Amino acid sequence: MASITLGGNPVHTSGNLPAVGSQLADFKLVQTDLGIATLNSFAGKKIVLNIFPSVDTGTCAASVRKFNEKASALDNTVVLCISRDLPFAQKRFCGAEGIENVVSLSDFVDNSFGKSNGLDIVDGPLAGLHSRAIIVTDENGKITHTEQVAEIADEPNYEAALAAL
């Protein structure tokens, strides 16, 4: 269980992020077209998983915008923006913002991605949503970097995530 804060108040997650050097567990996440994406959908690519509570908050939206900006310059890399938002909300946000360089994915169906990666916030006003975290993998799905953002309202360390590629 990770201890993080929301506005300086302690909250906790359901577990810890997977270890650097381990294999990212397979997942089934819902795309904005309601199709299913799995780890195999991105086989052979480096992956940045930008995980956050909701695209409808300022910090979460900022992280999607920032990774969208950076993603176009990344070689053989895909950025996955993952939350428990409905795919319709993710699609609306990306369309309104002109975001085309990231892949929005939702864990709304069964939250298996959040559960298997220790991401669920278990107490406080955002209980049930994902914590703000970054996971980076190489082309084979091996985890090369993780960051559990200590304060939910803070943005992740973009440079550290990109350096891990």
Coordinates of N, CA, C and O in Angstrom, one line a residue:
M1 N 0.8 -1.2 0.0 CA 0.0 0.0 0.0 C 0.9 1.2 0.0 O 1.8 1.4 0.8
A2 N 0.6 2.1 -1.0 CA 1.4 3.4 -1.0 C 0.6 4.4 -0.2 O -0.6 4.5 -0.3
S3 N 1.3 5.3 0.4 CA 0.7 6.4 1.1 C 1.0 7.7 0.3 O 2.2 8.0 0.1
I4 N 0.0 8.3 -0.2 CA 0.1 9.5 -1.0 C -0.8 10.6 -0.3 O -1.4 10.3 0.7
T5 N -0.9 11.8 -0.9 CA -1.7 12.8 -0.4 C -2.6 13.4 -1.4 O -2.3 13.4 -2.6
L6 N -3.7 14.0 -1.0 CA -4.6 14.8 -1.8 C -4.8 16.1 -1.1 O -5.4 16.1 0.0
G7 N -4.3 17.2 -1.6 CA -4.3 18.4 -0.9 C -3.7 18.4 0.4 O -4.1 19.1 1.4
G8 N -2.6 17.6 0.5 CA -1.9 17.5 1.8 C -2.5 16.5 2.8 O -1.8 16.2 3.8
N9 N -3.6 16.0 2.5 CA -4.3 15.0 3.4 C -3.9 13.6 3.0 O -4.0 13.3 1.8
P10 N -3.6 12.7 3.9 CA -3.1 11.4 3.5 C -4.3 10.5 3.0 O -5.4 10.6 3.4
V11 N -4.0 9.8 1.9 CA -4.8 8.8 1.3 C -3.9 7.6 0.9 O -2.7 7.8 0.9
H12 N -4.5 6.5 0.6 CA -3.7 5.3 0.4 C -4.2 4.6 -0.9 O -5.3 4.7 -1.3
T13 N -3.2 3.8 -1.4 CA -3.6 3.0 -2.6 C -3.7 1.6 -2.2 O -3.3 1.2 -1.1
S14 N -4.2 0.8 -3.1 CA -4.5 -0.6 -2.8 C -3.2 -1.5 -2.8 O -3.2 -2.6 -2.4
G15 N -2.1 -0.9 -3.3 CA -0.8 -1.6 -3.3 C 0.3 -0.8 -3.8 O 0.2 0.5 -3.8
N16 N 1.4 -1.4 -4.2 CA 2.5 -0.7 -4.7 C 2.6 -0.9 -6.2 O 2.1 -1.9 -6.7
L17 N 3.2 0.0 -6.9 CA 3.4 -0.2 -8.4 C 4.3 -1.4 -8.6 O 5.1 -1.8 -7.8
P18 N 4.2 -2.0 -9.8 CA 5.1 -3.1 -10.1 C 6.5 -2.7 -10.1 O 6.8 -1.5 -10.3
A19 N 7.4 -3.6 -9.8 CA 8.8 -3.3 -9.6 C 9.5 -3.1 -11.0 O 9.2 -3.7 -12.0
V20 N 10.4 -2.1 -11.0 CA 11.3 -1.9 -12.2 C 12.0 -3.2 -12.4 O 12.5 -3.9 -11.5
G21 N 12.1 -3.7 -13.7 CA 12.7 -4.9 -14.0 C 11.7 -6.1 -14.2 O 12.1 -7.1 -14.8
S22 N 10.5 -5.9 -13.7 CA 9.5 -6.9 -13.8 C 8.8 -6.7 -15.1 O 8.9 -5.7 -15.8
Q23 N 8.0 -7.7 -15.5 CA 7.2 -7.7 -16.7 C 5.8 -7.0 -16.4 O 5.2 -7.4 -15.4
L24 N 5.4 -6.1 -17.2 CA 4.1 -5.5 -17.1 C 3.0 -6.6 -17.3 O 3.1 -7.3 -18.3
A25 N 2.1 -6.7 -16.4 CA 1.0 -7.7 -16.5 C 0.1 -7.3 -17.7 O -0.1 -6.1 -18.0
D26 N -0.4 -8.3 -18.4 CA -1.3 -8.1 -19.5 C -2.5 -7.4 -18.9 O -2.8 -7.4 -17.7
F27 N -3.2 -6.7 -19.8 CA -4.4 -5.9 -19.4 C -5.4 -5.9 -20.5 O -5.1 -6.2 -21.6
K28 N -6.6 -5.6 -20.1 CA -7.7 -5.4 -21.0 C -8.3 -4.0 -20.6 O -9.0 -3.9 -19.6
L29 N -8.2 -3.1 -21.5 CA -8.7 -1.7 -21.3 C -9.6 -1.3 -22.5 O -9.3 -1.8 -23.6
V30 N -10.5 -0.5 -22.2 CA -11.5 -0.1 -23.2 C -11.0 1.2 -24.0 O -10.7 2.2 -23.3
Q31 N -11.0 1.1 -25.3 CA -10.6 2.2 -26.1 C -11.8 3.2 -26.3 O -12.9 2.8 -26.0
T32 N -11.5 4.3 -26.9 CA -12.6 5.3 -27.1 C -13.6 4.8 -28.1 O -14.8 5.3 -28.1
D33 N -13.3 3.9 -28.9 CA -14.3 3.3 -29.9 C -14.9 2.1 -29.3 O -15.7 1.4 -30.0
L34 N -14.7 1.8 -28.0 CA -15.3 0.7 -27.2 C -14.7 -0.6 -27.6 O -15.1 -1.7 -27.0
G35 N -13.6 -0.6 -28.4 CA -12.8 -1.9 -28.6 C -12.0 -2.1 -27.4 O -11.8 -1.3 -26.5
I36 N -11.3 -3.3 -27.4 CA -10.5 -3.7 -26.2 C -9.0 -3.6 -26.7 O -8.7 -4.1 -27.7
A37 N -8.2 -3.0 -25.8 CA -6.8 -3.0 -26.0 C -6.1 -3.8 -25.0 O -6.5 -3.8 -23.8
T38 N -5.1 -4.6 -25.4 CA -4.3 -5.4 -24.5 C -2.9 -5.0 -24.6 O -2.5 -4.3 -25.5
L39 N -2.0 -5.6 -23.7 CA -0.6 -5.3 -23.8 C -0.1 -5.7 -25.2 O 0.7 -5.0 -25.8
N40 N -0.6 -6.8 -25.8 CA -0.2 -7.3 -27.1 C -0.6 -6.3 -28.2 O 0.1 -6.3 -29.2
S41 N -1.6 -5.4 -28.0 CA -1.9 -4.4 -29.0 C -0.8 -3.5 -29.3 O -0.8 -2.8 -30.3
F42 N 0.2 -3.4 -28.3 CA 1.3 -2.5 -28.5 C 2.6 -3.2 -28.5 O 3.7 -2.6 -28.2
A43 N 2.6 -4.5 -28.9 CA 3.8 -5.3 -29.0 C 4.9 -4.7 -29.9 O 4.6 -4.1 -30.9
G44 N 6.1 -4.7 -29.4 CA 7.2 -4.2 -30.1 C 7.4 -2.7 -29.9 O 8.4 -2.2 -30.5
K45 N 6.6 -2.1 -29.1 CA 6.8 -0.6 -28.9 C 7.1 -0.4 -27.4 O 6.7 -1.1 -26.5
K46 N 7.9 0.7 -27.2 CA 8.1 1.2 -25.8 C 6.8 1.8 -25.4 O 6.1 2.4 -26.3
I47 N 6.4 1.7 -24.1 CA 5.2 2.2 -23.7 C 5.3 3.2 -22.5 O 6.1 2.8 -21.5
V48 N 4.7 4.3 -22.5 CA 4.6 5.2 -21.4 C 3.1 5.1 -20.9 O 2.2 5.4 -21.7
L49 N 2.9 4.6 -19.7 CA 1.5 4.6 -19.2 C 1.4 5.8 -18.3 O 2.0 5.8 -17.2
N50 N 0.6 6.7 -18.7 CA 0.2 7.9 -17.9 C -1.1 7.6 -17.2 O -2.1 7.6 -17.9
I51 N -1.1 7.4 -15.9 CA -2.2 6.9 -15.2 C -2.7 8.0 -14.2 O -1.8 8.6 -13.6
F52 N -4.0 8.2 -14.2 CA -4.5 9.4 -13.4 C -5.9 9.2 -13.0 O -6.6 8.3 -13.5
P53 N -6.4 10.0 -12.0 CA -7.8 9.8 -11.5 C -8.9 10.1 -12.6 O -9.8 9.3 -12.8
S54 N -8.8 11.3 -13.2 CA -9.9 11.7 -14.1 C -9.4 12.8 -15.1 O -8.8 13.8 -14.6
V55 N -9.7 12.6 -16.4 CA -9.2 13.6 -17.4 C -10.0 14.9 -17.1 O -9.5 15.9 -17.7
D56 N -11.0 14.9 -16.4 CA -11.8 16.2 -16.1 C -11.2 17.0 -14.9 O -12.0 17.8 -14.3
T57 N -10.0 16.8 -14.6 CA -9.4 17.6 -13.5 C -8.2 18.3 -14.2 O -7.6 17.8 -15.1
G58 N -7.8 19.4 -13.6 CA -6.7 20.2 -14.2 C -5.4 19.5 -14.4 O -4.8 19.6 -15.5
T59 N -4.9 18.9 -13.4 CA -3.6 18.2 -13.4 C -3.7 17.0 -14.4 O -2.7 16.8 -15.1
C60 N -4.7 16.3 -14.3 CA -4.8 15.1 -15.2 C -4.8 15.6 -16.7 O -4.2 15.0 -17.5
A61 N -5.6 16.6 -17.0 CA -5.7 17.1 -18.3 C -4.3 17.7 -18.7 O -3.9 17.5 -19.9
A62 N -3.6 18.3 -17.8 CA -2.3 18.9 -18.2 C -1.3 17.7 -18.5 O -0.5 17.9 -19.5
S63 N -1.4 16.6 -17.8 CA -0.5 15.5 -18.1 C -0.8 14.9 -19.5 O 0.1 14.5 -20.2
V64 N -2.1 14.8 -19.9 CA -2.4 14.3 -21.2 C -1.9 15.3 -22.3 O -1.3 14.8 -23.3
R65 N -2.1 16.6 -22.0 CA -1.6 17.6 -23.0 C -0.1 17.5 -23.2 O 0.4 17.5 -24.3
K66 N 0.6 17.4 -22.0 CA 2.1 17.4 -22.0 C 2.6 16.1 -22.8 O 3.5 16.2 -23.6
F67 N 2.0 15.0 -22.4 CA 2.5 13.7 -23.1 C 2.1 13.8 -24.6 O 2.8 13.2 -25.4
N68 N 0.9 14.3 -24.9 CA 0.5 14.5 -26.3 C 1.6 15.3 -27.1 O 2.0 14.9 -28.2
E69 N 2.0 16.4 -26.5 CA 3.1 17.2 -27.1 C 4.4 16.5 -27.3 O 5.0 16.6 -28.3
K70 N 4.8 15.7 -26.3 CA 6.1 15.0 -26.3 C 6.0 13.8 -27.2 O 7.0 13.4 -27.8
A71 N 4.9 13.1 -27.3 CA 4.7 11.8 -27.9 C 5.1 11.8 -29.4 O 5.6 10.9 -29.9
S72 N 4.8 12.9 -30.1 CA 5.0 13.0 -31.5 C 6.5 12.9 -31.9 O 6.8 12.5 -33.0
A73 N 7.4 13.2 -30.9 CA 8.8 13.1 -31.2 C 9.5 11.8 -30.7 O 10.7 11.6 -30.9
L74 N 8.7 10.9 -30.2 CA 9.2 9.7 -29.6 C 9.2 8.6 -30.7 O 8.2 8.3 -31.4
D75 N 10.4 7.9 -30.8 CA 10.6 6.8 -31.8 C 10.1 5.5 -31.2 O 10.4 5.2 -30.1
N76 N 9.2 4.8 -32.0 CA 8.8 3.5 -31.6 C 8.2 3.4 -30.2 O 8.4 2.5 -29.4
T77 N 7.4 4.5 -29.9 CA 6.9 4.6 -28.5 C 5.4 5.0 -28.6 O 5.0 5.8 -29.5
V78 N 4.6 4.5 -27.7 CA 3.2 4.9 -27.6 C 2.9 5.3 -26.1 O 3.5 4.8 -25.2
V79 N 2.1 6.4 -26.0 CA 1.8 6.9 -24.7 C 0.3 6.5 -24.5 O -0.6 6.8 -25.3
L80 N 0.1 5.7 -23.4 CA -1.3 5.3 -23.0 C -1.7 6.2 -21.9 O -1.1 6.2 -20.8
C81 N -2.9 6.9 -22.0 CA -3.4 7.7 -20.9 C -4.6 6.9 -20.3 O -5.6 6.7 -21.0
I82 N -4.4 6.5 -19.1 CA -5.3 5.5 -18.5 C -6.0 6.1 -17.3 O -5.4 6.6 -16.4
S83 N -7.4 6.0 -17.2 CA -8.1 6.4 -16.1 C -9.4 5.5 -16.0 O -9.6 4.6 -16.8
R84 N -10.2 5.8 -15.0 CA -11.5 5.1 -14.9 C -12.6 5.9 -15.5 O -13.8 5.5 -15.4
D85 N -12.3 7.0 -16.2 CA -13.3 7.8 -16.9 C -14.0 6.9 -18.0 O -13.3 6.0 -18.5
L86 N -15.2 7.2 -18.3 CA -15.9 6.5 -19.4 C -15.1 6.8 -20.7 O -14.6 8.0 -20.9
P87 N -15.1 5.9 -21.7 CA -14.4 6.2 -22.9 C -15.0 7.4 -23.6 O -14.3 8.1 -24.4
F88 N -16.3 7.7 -23.4 CA -17.0 8.8 -24.0 C -16.4 10.1 -23.5 O -16.2 11.1 -24.3
A89 N -16.1 10.2 -22.3 CA -15.5 11.4 -21.7 C -14.0 11.6 -22.2 O -13.6 12.7 -22.5
Q90 N -13.3 10.5 -22.3 CA -11.9 10.6 -22.8 C -12.0 11.1 -24.3 O -11.2 11.9 -24.7
K91 N -12.9 10.5 -25.1 CA -13.0 10.9 -26.5 C -13.4 12.4 -26.6 O -12.8 13.1 -27.4
R92 N -14.3 12.8 -25.8 CA -14.8 14.2 -25.8 C -13.6 15.1 -25.5 O -13.4 16.1 -26.2
F93 N -12.8 14.8 -24.4 CA -11.7 15.7 -24.0 C -10.7 15.7 -25.1 O -10.2 16.8 -25.5
C94 N -10.3 14.6 -25.7 CA -9.2 14.6 -26.7 C -9.7 15.3 -28.0 O -8.9 16.0 -28.6
G95 N -10.9 15.1 -28.3 CA -11.5 15.8 -29.5 C -11.5 17.3 -29.3 O -11.1 18.1 -30.2
A96 N -11.9 17.8 -28.2 CA -12.0 19.2 -27.9 C -10.6 19.9 -27.8 O -10.4 21.0 -28.1
E97 N -9.6 19.1 -27.4 CA -8.3 19.6 -27.2 C -7.4 19.3 -28.4 O -6.2 19.8 -28.4
G98 N -7.9 18.6 -29.4 CA -7.0 18.3 -30.6 C -5.9 17.3 -30.2 O -4.8 17.4 -30.9
I99 N -6.1 16.5 -29.3 CA -5.1 15.5 -28.9 C -5.2 14.3 -29.7 O -6.2 13.6 -29.8
E100 N -4.0 14.0 -30.4 CA -4.0 12.9 -31.4 C -2.8 12.0 -31.2 O -2.7 11.0 -31.9
N101 N -1.9 12.3 -30.3 CA -0.6 11.6 -30.3 C -0.6 10.6 -29.1 O 0.5 10.0 -28.8
V102 N -1.7 10.5 -28.3 CA -1.7 9.5 -27.2 C -2.9 8.6 -27.4 O -3.8 9.0 -28.2
V103 N -3.0 7.5 -26.7 CA -4.1 6.6 -26.8 C -4.8 6.6 -25.4 O -4.2 6.4 -24.4
S104 N -6.0 7.0 -25.4 CA -6.8 7.0 -24.2 C -7.5 5.7 -24.0 O -8.1 5.1 -24.9
L105 N -7.3 5.2 -22.7 CA -7.9 3.9 -22.4 C -8.6 3.9 -21.1 O -8.1 4.6 -20.1
S106 N -9.7 3.2 -20.9 CA -10.5 3.3 -19.7 C -10.5 1.9 -19.0 O -10.6 0.9 -19.6
D107 N -10.4 2.0 -17.7 CA -10.4 0.8 -16.8 C -11.8 0.7 -16.1 O -11.9 0.3 -15.0
F108 N -12.8 1.3 -16.7 CA -14.1 1.4 -16.1 C -14.9 0.1 -15.9 O -15.7 0.0 -15.0
V109 N -14.6 -0.9 -16.7 CA -15.5 -2.1 -16.7 C -15.3 -2.9 -15.4 O -16.2 -3.1 -14.7
D110 N -14.1 -3.4 -15.2 CA -13.9 -4.2 -14.0 C -12.7 -3.8 -13.1 O -12.4 -4.4 -12.1
N111 N -12.0 -2.7 -13.5 CA -10.9 -2.1 -12.8 C -9.8 -3.1 -12.6 O -9.0 -3.0 -11.6
S112 N -9.7 -4.1 -13.5 CA -8.6 -5.1 -13.3 C -7.2 -4.5 -13.4 O -6.3 -5.0 -12.8
F113 N -7.1 -3.5 -14.3 CA -5.8 -2.9 -14.4 C -5.3 -2.2 -13.1 O -4.2 -2.4 -12.7
G114 N -6.2 -1.5 -12.6 CA -6.0 -0.8 -11.3 C -5.7 -1.7 -10.2 O -4.7 -1.6 -9.4
K115 N -6.4 -2.8 -10.1 CA -6.2 -3.8 -9.1 C -4.9 -4.5 -9.2 O -4.2 -4.7 -8.2
S116 N -4.5 -4.9 -10.4 CA -3.3 -5.7 -10.6 C -2.0 -4.8 -10.5 O -1.0 -5.4 -10.3
N117 N -2.2 -3.5 -10.6 CA -1.0 -2.7 -10.5 C -1.0 -1.8 -9.2 O -0.1 -0.9 -9.1
G118 N -1.8 -2.1 -8.3 CA -1.8 -1.4 -7.0 C -2.2 0.1 -7.1 O -1.7 0.9 -6.3
L119 N -3.0 0.5 -8.1 CA -3.3 1.9 -8.4 C -4.5 2.5 -7.7 O -4.7 3.7 -7.6
D120 N -5.4 1.6 -7.2 CA -6.7 2.1 -6.6 C -6.5 3.0 -5.4 O -5.8 2.5 -4.4
I121 N -7.1 4.1 -5.4 CA -7.2 4.9 -4.2 C -8.3 4.3 -3.3 O -9.4 4.1 -3.8
V122 N -7.9 4.0 -2.1 CA -8.8 3.2 -1.2 C -9.6 4.0 -0.2 O -10.5 3.5 0.5
D123 N -9.2 5.3 0.0 CA -9.9 6.1 1.0 C -9.8 7.6 0.5 O -9.1 7.9 -0.4
G124 N -10.6 8.4 1.2 CA -10.6 9.8 0.8 C -11.6 10.1 -0.3 O -12.3 9.2 -0.8
P125 N -11.7 11.3 -0.7 CA -12.8 11.7 -1.7 C -12.6 11.1 -3.1 O -13.6 11.1 -3.8
L126 N -11.4 10.6 -3.4 CA -11.2 10.0 -4.8 C -11.2 8.5 -4.7 O -10.7 7.8 -5.6
A127 N -11.7 7.9 -3.6 CA -11.7 6.5 -3.4 C -12.3 5.8 -4.6 O -13.4 6.2 -5.1
G128 N -11.7 4.8 -5.2 CA -12.2 4.0 -6.3 C -11.6 4.5 -7.6 O -11.7 3.7 -8.6
L129 N -10.9 5.6 -7.6 CA -10.2 6.0 -8.9 C -8.8 5.6 -8.8 O -8.3 5.2 -7.7
H130 N -8.0 5.8 -9.9 CA -6.6 5.4 -9.9 C -5.8 6.6 -9.3 O -6.2 7.8 -9.5
S131 N -4.7 6.2 -8.7 CA -3.7 7.3 -8.3 C -3.0 7.8 -9.5 O -3.1 7.2 -10.6
R132 N -2.3 8.9 -9.3 CA -1.5 9.4 -10.4 C -0.1 8.7 -10.4 O 0.6 8.7 -9.4
A133 N 0.2 8.0 -11.5 CA 1.4 7.2 -11.6 C 1.9 7.1 -13.0 O 1.1 7.4 -14.0
I134 N 3.1 6.8 -13.2 CA 3.7 6.6 -14.5 C 4.4 5.2 -14.5 O 5.1 4.9 -13.5
I135 N 4.2 4.5 -15.5 CA 5.0 3.2 -15.7 C 5.5 3.3 -17.1 O 4.8 3.6 -18.1
V136 N 6.8 3.0 -17.3 CA 7.4 2.9 -18.6 C 8.0 1.5 -18.8 O 8.5 0.9 -18.0
T137 N 7.7 1.0 -20.1 CA 8.3 -0.3 -20.4 C 9.1 -0.2 -21.7 O 9.0 0.7 -22.5
D138 N 10.0 -1.2 -21.9 CA 10.7 -1.3 -23.1 C 9.9 -2.0 -24.1 O 8.7 -2.3 -23.9
E139 N 10.4 -2.3 -25.3 CA 9.7 -3.0 -26.4 C 9.1 -4.4 -26.0 O 8.2 -4.9 -26.7
N140 N 9.7 -5.0 -25.0 CA 9.3 -6.3 -24.6 C 8.3 -6.3 -23.4 O 8.0 -7.4 -22.8
G141 N 7.9 -5.1 -22.9 CA 7.0 -5.1 -21.8 C 7.7 -5.1 -20.4 O 7.0 -5.2 -19.4
K142 N 9.0 -5.0 -20.5 CA 9.8 -5.0 -19.2 C 9.8 -3.6 -18.6 O 10.0 -2.6 -19.3
I143 N 9.4 -3.4 -17.4 CA 9.3 -2.1 -16.7 C 10.7 -1.5 -16.5 O 11.5 -2.1 -15.9
T144 N 10.8 -0.3 -17.0 CA 12.1 0.4 -16.9 C 12.0 1.6 -15.9 O 13.1 2.1 -15.5
H145 N 10.8 2.0 -15.6 CA 10.7 3.2 -14.7 C 9.2 3.2 -14.2 O 8.3 2.9 -14.9
T146 N 9.1 3.6 -12.9 CA 7.8 3.8 -12.3 C 7.9 5.1 -11.5 O 9.0 5.5 -11.0
E147 N 6.8 5.8 -11.3 CA 6.6 6.9 -10.4 C 5.2 6.9 -9.8 O 4.3 7.0 -10.6
Q148 N 5.2 6.8 -8.5 CA 3.9 7.0 -7.8 C 3.9 8.4 -7.4 O 4.7 8.8 -6.5
V149 N 3.2 9.3 -8.0 CA 3.2 10.7 -7.6 C 2.7 10.9 -6.2 O 1.6 10.4 -5.9
A150 N 3.5 11.5 -5.3 CA 3.2 11.6 -3.9 C 2.0 12.4 -3.6 O 1.2 12.1 -2.7
E151 N 1.8 13.5 -4.3 CA 0.7 14.4 -4.1 C -0.2 14.4 -5.4 O 0.3 14.7 -6.4
I152 N -1.4 13.9 -5.2 CA -2.3 13.7 -6.4 C -2.4 14.9 -7.3 O -2.5 14.9 -8.5
A153 N -2.4 16.1 -6.7 CA -2.5 17.4 -7.4 C -1.3 17.8 -8.2 O -1.3 18.7 -9.0
D154 N -0.2 17.1 -8.0 CA 1.1 17.4 -8.7 C 1.2 16.6 -10.0 O 0.7 15.5 -10.1
E155 N 1.9 17.2 -10.9 CA 2.1 16.6 -12.2 C 3.3 15.6 -12.0 O 4.1 15.7 -11.1
P156 N 3.3 14.5 -12.9 CA 4.5 13.6 -12.8 C 5.7 14.2 -13.3 O 5.7 15.3 -13.9
N157 N 6.8 13.5 -13.1 CA 8.1 13.9 -13.6 C 8.3 13.5 -15.0 O 8.7 12.4 -15.3
Y158 N 7.9 14.3 -16.0 CA 7.8 14.0 -17.4 C 9.2 13.6 -17.9 O 9.4 12.6 -18.6
E159 N 10.2 14.4 -17.5 CA 11.6 14.2 -18.0 C 12.1 12.8 -17.5 O 12.8 12.1 -18.3
A160 N 11.9 12.4 -16.3 CA 12.3 11.1 -15.8 C 11.7 10.0 -16.6 O 12.3 9.0 -17.0
A161 N 10.4 10.1 -16.9 CA 9.7 9.1 -17.7 C 10.3 9.0 -19.1 O 10.5 7.9 -19.6
L162 N 10.5 10.1 -19.7 CA 11.0 10.1 -21.1 C 12.4 9.7 -21.1 O 12.8 9.0 -22.1
A163 N 13.2 10.0 -20.1 CA 14.6 9.5 -20.0 C 14.7 8.0 -19.9 O 15.6 7.4 -20.4
A164 N 13.7 7.4 -19.3 CA 13.7 5.9 -19.1 C 13.4 5.2 -20.5 O 13.7 4.0 -20.5
L165 N 13.0 5.9 -21.5 CA 12.8 5.3 -22.8 C 14.2 5.0 -23.4 O 14.3 4.2 -24.3

